[in-house]
Coordinates of C-alpha atoms in Angstrom, one line a residue:
Chain M
X1175 CA -37.4 3.8 -47.8
X1176 CA -37.8 2.2 -44.3
X1177 CA -36.3 4.3 -41.4
X1178 CA -34.2 1.4 -40.3
X1179 CA -33.0 0.9 -43.7
X1180 CA -31.8 4.4 -44.0
X1181 CA -29.7 3.8 -40.9
X1182 CA -28.4 0.5 -42.4
X1183 CA -27.3 2.3 -45.5
X1184 CA -25.3 4.8 -43.2
X1185 CA -23.9 2.1 -41.1
X1186 CA -20.5 2.8 -41.9
X1187 CA -20.9 6.5 -40.6
X1188 CA -22.5 5.1 -37.5
X1189 CA -19.9 2.5 -37.0
X1190 CA -17.1 5.0 -37.8
X1191 CA -18.5 7.3 -35.0
X1192 CA -18.7 4.3 -32.6
X1193 CA -15.0 3.5 -33.4
X1194 CA -14.0 7.1 -32.6
X1195 CA -16.1 6.8 -29.5
X1196 CA -14.3 3.6 -28.4
X1197 CA -10.9 5.2 -29.2
X1198 CA -11.7 8.4 -27.3
X1199 CA -13.0 6.5 -24.3
X1200 CA -10.5 3.7 -24.2
X1201 CA -7.4 6.0 -24.5
X1202 CA -8.9 8.6 -22.0
X1203 CA -10.0 6.1 -19.5
X1204 CA -6.6 4.3 -19.4
X1205 CA -4.6 7.6 -19.4
X1206 CA -7.0 9.2 -16.9
X1207 CA -6.4 6.2 -14.6
X1208 CA -2.6 6.5 -14.8
X1209 CA -2.5 10.0 -14.3
X1210 CA -4.9 9.8 -11.3
X1211 CA -2.4 7.2 -9.8
X1212 CA 0.3 9.7 -10.0
X1213 CA -2.0 12.5 -8.6
X1214 CA -2.8 10.4 -5.5
X1215 CA 0.8 9.5 -5.0
X1216 CA 1.7 13.1 -5.1
X1217 CA -1.2 14.0 -2.7
X1218 CA -0.2 11.3 -0.1
X1219 CA 3.5 11.5 -0.2
X1220 CA 4.5 14.7 -2.0
X1221 CA 6.2 17.4 -0.1
X1222 CA 3.9 19.8 1.8
X1223 CA 2.9 22.6 -0.6
X1224 CA 3.1 20.3 -3.6
X1225 CA 0.6 17.8 -2.5
X1226 CA -1.8 20.5 -1.4
X1227 CA -1.6 22.4 -4.7
X1228 CA -2.4 19.2 -6.5
X1229 CA -5.3 18.5 -4.3
X1230 CA -6.7 22.0 -5.0
X1231 CA -6.3 21.6 -8.7
X1232 CA -8.2 18.2 -8.3
X1233 CA -11.1 19.7 -6.3
X1234 CA -11.3 22.6 -8.8
X1235 CA -11.6 20.2 -11.6
X1236 CA -14.4 18.2 -10.0
X1237 CA -16.5 21.3 -9.4
X1238 CA -16.4 22.2 -13.2
X1239 CA -19.3 21.0 -15.6
X1240 CA -17.5 18.9 -18.2
X1241 CA -19.2 20.5 -21.0
X1242 CA -17.9 24.0 -20.2
X1243 CA -14.5 22.6 -19.6
X1244 CA -14.4 21.0 -23.2
X1245 CA -15.7 24.3 -24.5
X1246 CA -13.0 26.2 -22.5
X1247 CA -10.3 24.1 -24.0
X1248 CA -11.6 24.2 -27.6
X1249 CA -13.3 27.6 -27.9
X1250 CA -11.9 29.4 -25.0
X1251 CA -8.0 29.0 -25.2
X1252 CA -7.6 30.2 -28.8
X1253 CA -8.4 33.8 -27.5
X1254 CA -5.1 33.3 -25.4
X1255 CA -3.3 32.0 -28.4
X1256 CA -3.5 28.3 -27.6
X1257 CA -5.2 26.4 -30.2
X1258 CA -6.0 22.5 -30.1
X1259 CA -7.7 20.6 -32.8
X1260 CA -10.9 19.0 -31.7
X1261 CA -9.5 15.5 -30.9
X1262 CA -6.7 16.9 -28.9
X1263 CA -9.0 19.2 -26.8
X1264 CA -11.3 16.2 -26.4
X1265 CA -8.4 13.9 -25.2
X1266 CA -7.1 16.6 -22.8
X1267 CA -10.7 17.2 -21.6
X1268 CA -11.5 13.7 -20.9
X1269 CA -8.3 12.6 -19.5
X1270 CA -7.7 15.5 -16.9
X1271 CA -11.4 15.8 -15.9
X1272 CA -11.8 12.0 -15.2
X1273 CA -8.3 11.8 -13.5
X1274 CA -9.4 14.2 -11.0
X1275 CA -12.5 12.0 -10.2
X1276 CA -10.5 8.7 -10.3
X1277 CA -7.9 10.5 -8.1
X1278 CA -10.7 11.4 -5.6
X1279 CA -11.9 7.9 -5.5
X1280 CA -8.5 6.4 -5.0
X1281 CA -7.5 8.8 -2.4
X1282 CA -10.6 8.2 -0.4
X1283 CA -10.1 4.4 -0.5
X1284 CA -6.4 4.8 0.5
X1285 CA -7.7 6.6 3.7
X1286 CA -9.4 3.4 4.7
X1287 CA -6.4 1.1 4.4
X1288 CA -4.5 0.5 7.6
X1289 CA -1.2 2.3 8.0
X1290 CA 0.5 -0.9 9.1
X1291 CA 0.5 -2.3 5.6
X1292 CA 2.5 0.6 4.3
X1293 CA 4.8 0.3 7.4
X1294 CA 5.3 -3.3 6.5
X1295 CA 6.2 -2.5 3.0
X1296 CA 8.8 0.1 4.3
X1297 CA 10.1 -2.2 6.8
X1298 CA 10.7 -4.7 4.0
X1299 CA 12.8 -2.5 1.9
X1300 CA 10.2 -0.9 -0.5
X1301 CA 10.8 2.5 -1.8
X1302 CA 7.8 4.7 -1.6
X1303 CA 7.0 4.4 -5.3
X1304 CA 7.4 0.5 -5.3
X1305 CA 5.4 0.3 -2.2
X1306 CA 2.6 2.3 -3.9
X1307 CA 2.7 0.2 -7.2
X1308 CA 3.1 -3.3 -5.4
X1309 CA 1.0 -3.0 -2.3
X1310 CA -1.2 0.0 -2.1
X1311 CA -2.5 0.6 -5.7
X1312 CA -3.6 -3.0 -6.4
X1313 CA -5.7 -2.9 -3.3
X1314 CA -7.1 0.5 -4.1
X1315 CA -8.4 -0.9 -7.4
X1316 CA -9.7 -4.1 -6.0
X1317 CA -11.5 -2.3 -3.0
X1318 CA -12.9 0.7 -5.1
X1319 CA -13.7 -1.4 -8.3
X1320 CA -17.4 -0.9 -8.3
X1321 CA -16.9 2.9 -7.8
X1322 CA -14.0 3.1 -10.4
X1323 CA -16.3 1.1 -12.8
X1324 CA -19.1 3.8 -12.3
X1325 CA -16.7 6.6 -13.2
X1326 CA -15.5 4.7 -16.2
X1327 CA -18.9 4.6 -17.6
X1328 CA -19.4 8.2 -16.9
X1329 CA -16.1 8.7 -18.9
X1330 CA -17.6 6.7 -21.8
X1331 CA -20.9 8.8 -21.7
X1332 CA -18.9 12.2 -21.5
X1333 CA -17.4 11.4 -24.9
X1334 CA -20.7 12.5 -26.3
X1335 CA -20.2 15.9 -25.1
X1336 CA -17.4 16.2 -27.6
X1337 CA -19.8 16.2 -30.5
X1338 CA -20.4 19.8 -29.6
X1339 CA -16.7 20.7 -30.2
X1340 CA -17.0 18.9 -33.6
X1341 CA -15.5 15.5 -32.8
X1342 CA -17.1 13.1 -35.3
X1343 CA -17.9 10.3 -32.6
X1344 CA -21.0 8.1 -32.1
X1345 CA -23.5 10.9 -30.9
X1346 CA -22.3 13.3 -33.7
X1347 CA -22.8 10.5 -36.3
X1348 CA -26.3 9.7 -35.1
X1349 CA -27.1 13.2 -34.9
X1350 CA -25.8 13.9 -38.5
X1351 CA -28.0 10.9 -39.7
X1352 CA -31.1 11.9 -37.8
X1353 CA -31.1 15.4 -39.0
X1354 CA -30.7 14.6 -42.7
X1355 CA -33.5 12.2 -42.9
X1356 CA -35.5 13.3 -39.8
X1357 CA -35.5 9.9 -38.0
X1358 CA -34.3 11.1 -34.5
X1359 CA -35.8 8.1 -32.7
X1360 CA -34.3 5.3 -34.7
X1361 CA -30.9 7.1 -34.8
X1362 CA -30.7 7.7 -31.3
X1363 CA -32.1 4.2 -30.2
X1364 CA -29.1 2.8 -32.2
X1365 CA -26.5 5.1 -30.5
X1366 CA -28.0 4.2 -27.1
X1367 CA -27.8 0.5 -28.0
X1368 CA -24.1 1.0 -28.7
X1369 CA -23.4 2.9 -25.5
X1370 CA -25.3 0.2 -23.6
X1371 CA -23.3 -2.4 -25.2
X1372 CA -20.1 -0.9 -24.2
X1373 CA -21.2 -0.2 -20.8
X1374 CA -22.2 -3.7 -20.2
X1375 CA -18.8 -4.7 -21.2
X1376 CA -17.3 -2.5 -18.8
X1377 CA -19.6 -3.9 -16.1
X1378 CA -18.5 -7.4 -17.0
X1379 CA -14.9 -6.3 -16.4
X1380 CA -15.8 -4.7 -13.1
X1381 CA -17.5 -7.8 -11.9
X1382 CA -14.5 -9.8 -12.6
X1383 CA -12.4 -7.3 -10.5
X1384 CA -15.2 -7.8 -7.9
X1385 CA -14.8 -11.6 -7.8
X1386 CA -11.0 -11.2 -7.4
X1387 CA -11.6 -8.9 -4.6
X1388 CA -14.1 -11.3 -2.9
X1389 CA -11.6 -14.2 -3.3
X1390 CA -9.0 -12.1 -1.4
X1391 CA -11.5 -11.2 1.2
X1392 CA -11.6 -7.5 0.1
X1393 CA -14.9 -7.5 -1.3
X1394 CA -17.8 -5.5 -0.2
X1395 CA -19.9 -8.4 1.0
X1396 CA -17.3 -9.9 3.2
X1397 CA -16.2 -6.6 4.5
X1398 CA -19.8 -6.0 5.6
X1399 CA -20.1 -9.5 7.2
X1400 CA -16.9 -9.1 9.1
X1401 CA -17.9 -5.8 10.5
Chain Y
X1073 CA 31.9 -15.1 12.1
X1074 CA 33.7 -12.9 9.5
X1075 CA 36.5 -11.0 11.4
X1076 CA 35.9 -7.9 9.5
X1077 CA 32.2 -7.7 10.5
X1078 CA 31.5 -5.1 13.3
X1079 CA 30.8 -6.3 16.7
X1080 CA 27.1 -5.4 16.9
X1081 CA 24.3 -6.1 14.6
X1082 CA 22.4 -3.1 16.0
X1083 CA 23.9 -0.3 17.9
X1084 CA 21.5 2.4 19.5
X1085 CA 23.5 5.5 20.8
X1086 CA 21.8 8.0 23.0
X1087 CA 18.7 8.1 21.1
X1088 CA 15.9 10.5 22.1
X1089 CA 12.6 10.9 20.7
X1090 CA 9.5 13.3 21.7
X1091 CA 5.9 13.1 20.4
X1092 CA 4.1 16.3 20.9
X1093 CA 6.5 17.6 23.5
X1094 CA 6.2 14.4 25.6
X1095 CA 9.6 12.6 25.8
X1096 CA 9.1 8.9 24.8
X1097 CA 12.8 7.9 24.7
X1098 CA 15.7 9.7 26.7
X1099 CA 19.1 9.0 25.8
X1100 CA 18.5 5.3 25.1
X1101 CA 21.6 3.1 24.3
X1102 CA 21.3 -0.5 23.3
X1103 CA 23.7 -3.0 21.7
X1104 CA 22.9 -6.2 20.0
X1105 CA 25.7 -8.5 19.0
X1106 CA 25.4 -10.8 16.1
X1107 CA 23.4 -14.0 17.1
X1108 CA 21.9 -12.5 20.4
X1109 CA 18.4 -12.3 21.4
X1110 CA 17.6 -9.2 23.4
X1111 CA 14.4 -8.8 25.0
X1112 CA 13.0 -5.4 25.7
X1113 CA 10.7 -5.3 28.6
X1114 CA 8.8 -2.6 30.3
X1115 CA 5.4 -1.2 31.2
X1116 CA 3.1 -0.1 28.4
X1117 CA 3.9 3.3 27.3
X1118 CA 7.6 3.1 28.4
X1119 CA 8.8 3.5 24.9
X1120 CA 9.7 -0.1 23.9
X1121 CA 7.8 -0.1 20.7
X1122 CA 9.2 3.5 19.8
X1123 CA 12.7 2.3 20.3
X1124 CA 12.1 -0.7 18.0
X1125 CA 10.6 1.5 15.4
X1126 CA 13.5 3.8 15.5
X1127 CA 16.0 1.0 14.8
X1128 CA 14.5 0.6 11.3
X1129 CA 13.6 4.3 11.0
X1130 CA 9.9 4.0 10.9
X1131 CA 10.2 6.6 13.5
X1132 CA 13.0 9.2 13.2
X1133 CA 14.8 9.9 16.4
X1134 CA 15.1 13.6 17.5
X1135 CA 18.8 12.9 18.4
X1136 CA 21.3 10.1 18.9
X1137 CA 22.3 7.7 16.3
X1138 CA 21.7 4.1 15.0
X1139 CA 23.9 1.8 13.4
X1140 CA 23.0 -1.4 11.6
X1141 CA 26.2 -3.7 11.2
X1142 CA 28.2 -0.6 11.7
X1143 CA 26.4 1.6 9.2
X1144 CA 24.3 4.6 10.3
X1145 CA 20.6 4.3 9.3
X1146 CA 18.5 7.5 8.3
X1147 CA 21.3 10.0 7.7
X1148 CA 24.0 10.2 5.2
X1149 CA 27.5 9.7 5.9
X1150 CA 27.9 13.5 6.7
X1151 CA 25.7 12.9 9.6
X1152 CA 23.3 15.7 8.8
X1153 CA 21.3 15.2 5.7
X1154 CA 18.5 12.7 5.3
X1155 CA 19.2 9.5 3.6
X1156 CA 17.5 9.3 0.2
X1157 CA 14.3 7.1 -0.1
X1158 CA 16.3 4.4 -2.0
X1159 CA 19.2 4.2 0.4
X1160 CA 17.0 4.0 3.4
X1161 CA 14.9 1.1 1.7
X1162 CA 18.2 -0.6 0.9
X1163 CA 19.2 -0.5 4.7
X1164 CA 15.7 -1.5 5.8
X1165 CA 15.8 -4.5 3.6
X1166 CA 18.5 -6.1 5.9
X1167 CA 16.3 -5.4 9.1
X1168 CA 13.3 -7.8 9.4
X1169 CA 10.2 -6.8 11.3
X1170 CA 7.4 -8.6 12.7
X1171 CA 4.4 -6.5 13.9
X1172 CA 1.8 -6.8 16.6
X1173 CA -1.1 -6.5 14.2
X1174 CA 0.7 -8.9 11.5
X1175 CA 0.3 -6.3 8.8
X1176 CA 0.2 -9.0 6.0
X1177 CA -0.6 -7.7 2.7
X1178 CA -4.3 -8.8 2.2
X1179 CA -4.4 -8.9 -1.6
X1180 CA -1.6 -11.4 -1.9
X1181 CA -1.8 -14.9 -1.1
X1182 CA 0.4 -16.4 1.8
X1183 CA 3.3 -17.5 -0.4
X1184 CA 3.0 -14.2 -2.3
X1185 CA 3.3 -12.3 0.9
X1186 CA 6.5 -14.0 1.5
X1187 CA 8.0 -13.9 -2.0
X1188 CA 6.9 -10.2 -2.7
X1189 CA 9.8 -8.3 -1.0
X1190 CA 12.5 -10.9 -2.1
X1191 CA 11.4 -10.4 -5.7
X1192 CA 10.6 -6.9 -5.9
X1193 CA 13.2 -5.5 -3.4
X1194 CA 16.1 -7.9 -3.6
X1195 CA 15.6 -8.8 -7.2
X1196 CA 15.6 -12.4 -6.5
X1197 CA 14.5 -14.8 -9.3
X1198 CA 10.9 -16.0 -9.0
X1199 CA 11.6 -19.6 -8.8
X1200 CA 14.2 -19.2 -6.2
X1201 CA 11.9 -16.9 -4.2
X1202 CA 9.1 -19.5 -4.2
X1203 CA 11.4 -22.3 -3.4
X1204 CA 12.7 -20.5 -0.5
X1205 CA 9.3 -19.3 0.7
X1206 CA 8.0 -22.7 0.6
X1207 CA 10.7 -23.9 2.9
X1208 CA 10.2 -21.1 5.3
X1209 CA 6.4 -21.7 5.6
X1210 CA 7.2 -25.3 6.4
X1211 CA 9.6 -24.3 9.0
X1212 CA 6.9 -22.2 10.7
X1213 CA 4.3 -25.0 10.2
X1214 CA 2.1 -23.5 7.7
X1215 CA 3.2 -25.1 4.5
X1216 CA -0.4 -26.2 3.9
X1217 CA -1.7 -22.6 3.8
X1218 CA 0.6 -21.7 0.9
X1219 CA -2.2 -20.6 -1.3
X1220 CA -4.5 -19.2 1.3
X1221 CA -5.3 -15.4 1.5
X1222 CA -4.6 -13.8 4.9
X1223 CA -8.2 -13.3 5.7
X1224 CA -8.9 -16.9 6.4
X1225 CA -6.0 -17.4 8.8
X1226 CA -6.0 -17.3 12.4
X1227 CA -4.0 -14.7 14.3
X1228 CA -1.2 -17.2 15.0
X1229 CA -1.0 -18.3 11.5
X1230 CA -1.0 -14.7 10.3
X1231 CA 1.9 -14.1 12.7
X1232 CA 3.9 -17.2 11.5
X1233 CA 3.5 -15.9 7.9
X1234 CA 4.7 -12.5 9.2
X1235 CA 7.8 -14.2 10.6
X1236 CA 8.4 -16.3 7.2
X1237 CA 8.1 -13.0 5.4
X1238 CA 10.7 -11.4 7.4
X1239 CA 13.1 -14.4 7.2
X1240 CA 12.7 -14.4 3.5
X1241 CA 14.8 -11.4 3.3
X1242 CA 17.8 -12.9 5.0
X1243 CA 17.9 -10.1 7.5
X1244 CA 20.9 -9.1 9.6
X1245 CA 18.4 -8.7 12.6
X1246 CA 14.7 -9.2 13.1
X1247 CA 12.8 -6.8 15.3
X1248 CA 9.6 -8.2 17.1
X1249 CA 7.1 -5.8 18.1
X1250 CA 4.9 -7.4 20.6
X1251 CA 4.4 -10.4 18.3
X1252 CA 1.9 -12.2 20.5
X1253 CA 0.1 -9.4 22.0
X1254 CA -2.9 -9.4 19.6
X1255 CA -3.4 -13.2 19.8
X1256 CA -5.6 -15.4 21.7
X1257 CA -3.9 -17.1 24.6
X1258 CA -4.2 -20.6 22.9
X1259 CA -2.3 -19.3 19.9
X1260 CA 0.6 -17.5 21.6
X1261 CA 2.5 -20.9 22.0
X1262 CA 2.8 -21.6 18.3
X1263 CA 4.3 -18.1 17.6
X1264 CA 6.8 -18.3 20.5
X1265 CA 7.8 -21.9 19.3
X1266 CA 8.8 -20.4 16.1
X1267 CA 10.6 -17.6 17.5
X1268 CA 12.4 -19.9 20.0
X1269 CA 13.6 -22.1 17.0
X1270 CA 15.0 -18.8 15.3
X1271 CA 16.9 -17.8 18.5
X1272 CA 18.4 -21.3 18.8
X1273 CA 19.5 -21.2 15.2
X1274 CA 21.4 -17.8 16.1
X1275 CA 19.2 -15.4 14.5
X1276 CA 19.8 -11.9 15.8
X1277 CA 16.6 -10.8 17.5
X1278 CA 15.4 -7.8 19.3
X1279 CA 12.0 -8.7 21.0
X1280 CA 9.6 -6.3 22.7
X1281 CA 7.3 -8.6 24.6
X1282 CA 5.2 -9.2 27.7
X1283 CA 5.9 -13.0 27.7
X1284 CA 8.1 -13.1 30.6
X1285 CA 8.6 -16.9 30.6
X1286 CA 9.7 -16.6 26.9
X1287 CA 12.0 -13.7 27.6
X1288 CA 13.7 -15.6 30.3
X1289 CA 14.1 -18.6 28.5
X1290 CA 15.2 -17.3 25.1
X1291 CA 17.1 -14.1 25.8
X1292 CA 20.8 -13.5 26.0
X1293 CA 20.1 -10.2 27.6
X1294 CA 17.1 -8.3 29.0
X1295 CA 16.7 -4.6 28.7
X1296 CA 14.2 -3.1 31.1
X1297 CA 12.8 0.3 30.0
X1298 CA 10.7 2.7 32.1
X1299 CA 9.5 6.1 31.1
X1300 CA 11.7 6.3 28.0
X1301 CA 15.0 5.3 30.0
X1302 CA 16.9 2.1 30.2
X1303 CA 16.7 1.2 33.8
X1304 CA 18.2 -2.1 33.8
X1305 CA 20.4 -4.2 31.6
X1306 CA 21.0 -7.8 32.7
X1307 CA 21.3 -11.5 31.9
X1308 CA 17.8 -13.0 32.1
X1309 CA 18.4 -15.2 35.5
X1310 CA 19.8 -12.0 37.0
X1311 CA 17.0 -9.7 36.0
X1312 CA 14.1 -12.1 36.9
X1313 CA 15.6 -13.3 40.2
X1314 CA 17.6 -10.4 41.3
X1315 CA 16.3 -7.2 39.7
X1316 CA 18.5 -4.1 40.9
X1317 CA 15.9 -1.5 41.0
X1318 CA 12.6 -0.9 42.7
X1319 CA 10.9 -0.1 39.2
X1320 CA 12.0 -3.4 38.0
X1321 CA 10.9 -5.2 41.0
X1322 CA 7.6 -3.5 41.0
X1323 CA 7.1 -4.2 37.4
X1324 CA 8.0 -8.1 37.8
X1325 CA 5.6 -8.4 40.8
X1326 CA 2.7 -8.0 38.5
X1327 CA 3.7 -11.2 36.5
X1328 CA 4.2 -13.5 39.5

C-alpha cells in the first residue's frame, strides 16, 4: 500500500485530530483574549495592591515554558489532590498562558495611547468599564493587530504540546499514524499542511483588521509616515 | 427659566489644589449663572486649566466644593466619601468639555464621535442620535465631513467636531479648555465663530482662553486668575478698559 494511501485510509483519525485542534485553539484563543482584556483593565485601573499582584502573576506566567506549565497542570497537580482530565488541563493551560501574553501586548499598546482620549471619555460620562470597552479596547485591538495575530498563531501551535498530556489533537493523531506504519514524513507533512492552512486563515483575518486600522489612520504605515 | 432651578449652573467654593506640594489653586470661588459665558484669563501656569478640570472632577480638589446645578460633584451627600464611578459619570454627562488637543476618538468616524456618548451614556436611540448629530455637524459647519475619520481633519475641523460632540450630550454647561491654543492662526476664527454662536444662543460656557478680543466680545464676565488666586472678576469692558490691579494691567499690556 502506498504511504499516502495509508494516510487517506486514516483520514478520519487525522481530521478528528484536526477538529480537536481547532476546538482547542478557537475556544482558548477567544477565552484568552477575553481574560486578557479583564487583566489589563485590572492592571490599569485596579486598586493599588490588586493591580500590582495581577501584573506579577502575568509576568510569572510569561517566564514559564508552556510545556512545563501543561505538565504541571496535568501531572503535577494530582499530587496536591487536584485532578483535571487532559482536555480541561489543556484548556486551562492554553487560556491562562496566552491570556498573559495577550495582556502584555494590550498593556504595552495602551501605554502608547494619548491620555486625552480617556479623559474625553470620562468627561462625556463614560464609566471606567464602558470607556474601556468602547474607546480603549477597540483601539488596542486595531493598533496591535499584527502582534496579536502573531500571538494567536503561537496559541494555535501550542495546542500541539497537548499531545504530550494525552489530548488526541492533530499532532497526536499524526504521531499515532506514523508510528503504526512508520511513515513519519508523510504523516507530519499532512499535519504541517493543516497547521499552515489554519495559520493562513488567521493571517487573512489579521490583514482585514489591518485594513480597518489603515482606513482610520491607526495603521502602522500611516503612523510611520506621520512621524 | 424654571423657577425651581438653582441660580448657578456651576458654583466653585473655596477650591484649593496642589500638585507635588505646589499650590496651583488657592481658595478659588467662581459662579456661573445659567446662560452666562464666563471667560477665565490669566498667565500660563496660573491654574486656569486646573480650575476647569476640577469642575468636572478630572482633577480632584484638595479642599472646597463644586456644585453643578446645585448638586455637589465628586463626593457623596455626606460630603466625605467618594462618589462611585457610575454616579460621577452620570454627573459628568451633564457637563460638556472641549479640549485644547481635541481628544477625538480616532477609531470612530466624525458622526460616530458625536453619537458615541449619547447612545452609550444617555441611552439614546441610534436613529435619534444620528439625526441630532447630523444637525449639530451642520451647525458647526462640517456636515460634509460626516463619515471622515479624525486623522484627515484639520485642527479647526477637529475642534468643531469636539464642540458638536459636547453639544450632543445636551449639557448644562460646556467647559472650553484653551480650545484654540493648538490651532494655526488662520483656523482660530472658525472655532471662535462656532463658540460665539453658542454663547448667543444662551449656552452656559466657561472658557479658558488667550483670545482677548473674543473674551471681551462674548463674555458676560471675566475672571482673572494669577498664581492660583482669583485676582479680578469684572464685566468685560471694565476689565479690559479699567483693570483694578497691577497684575491684571501687566497681563493685559502683553496683548496690546
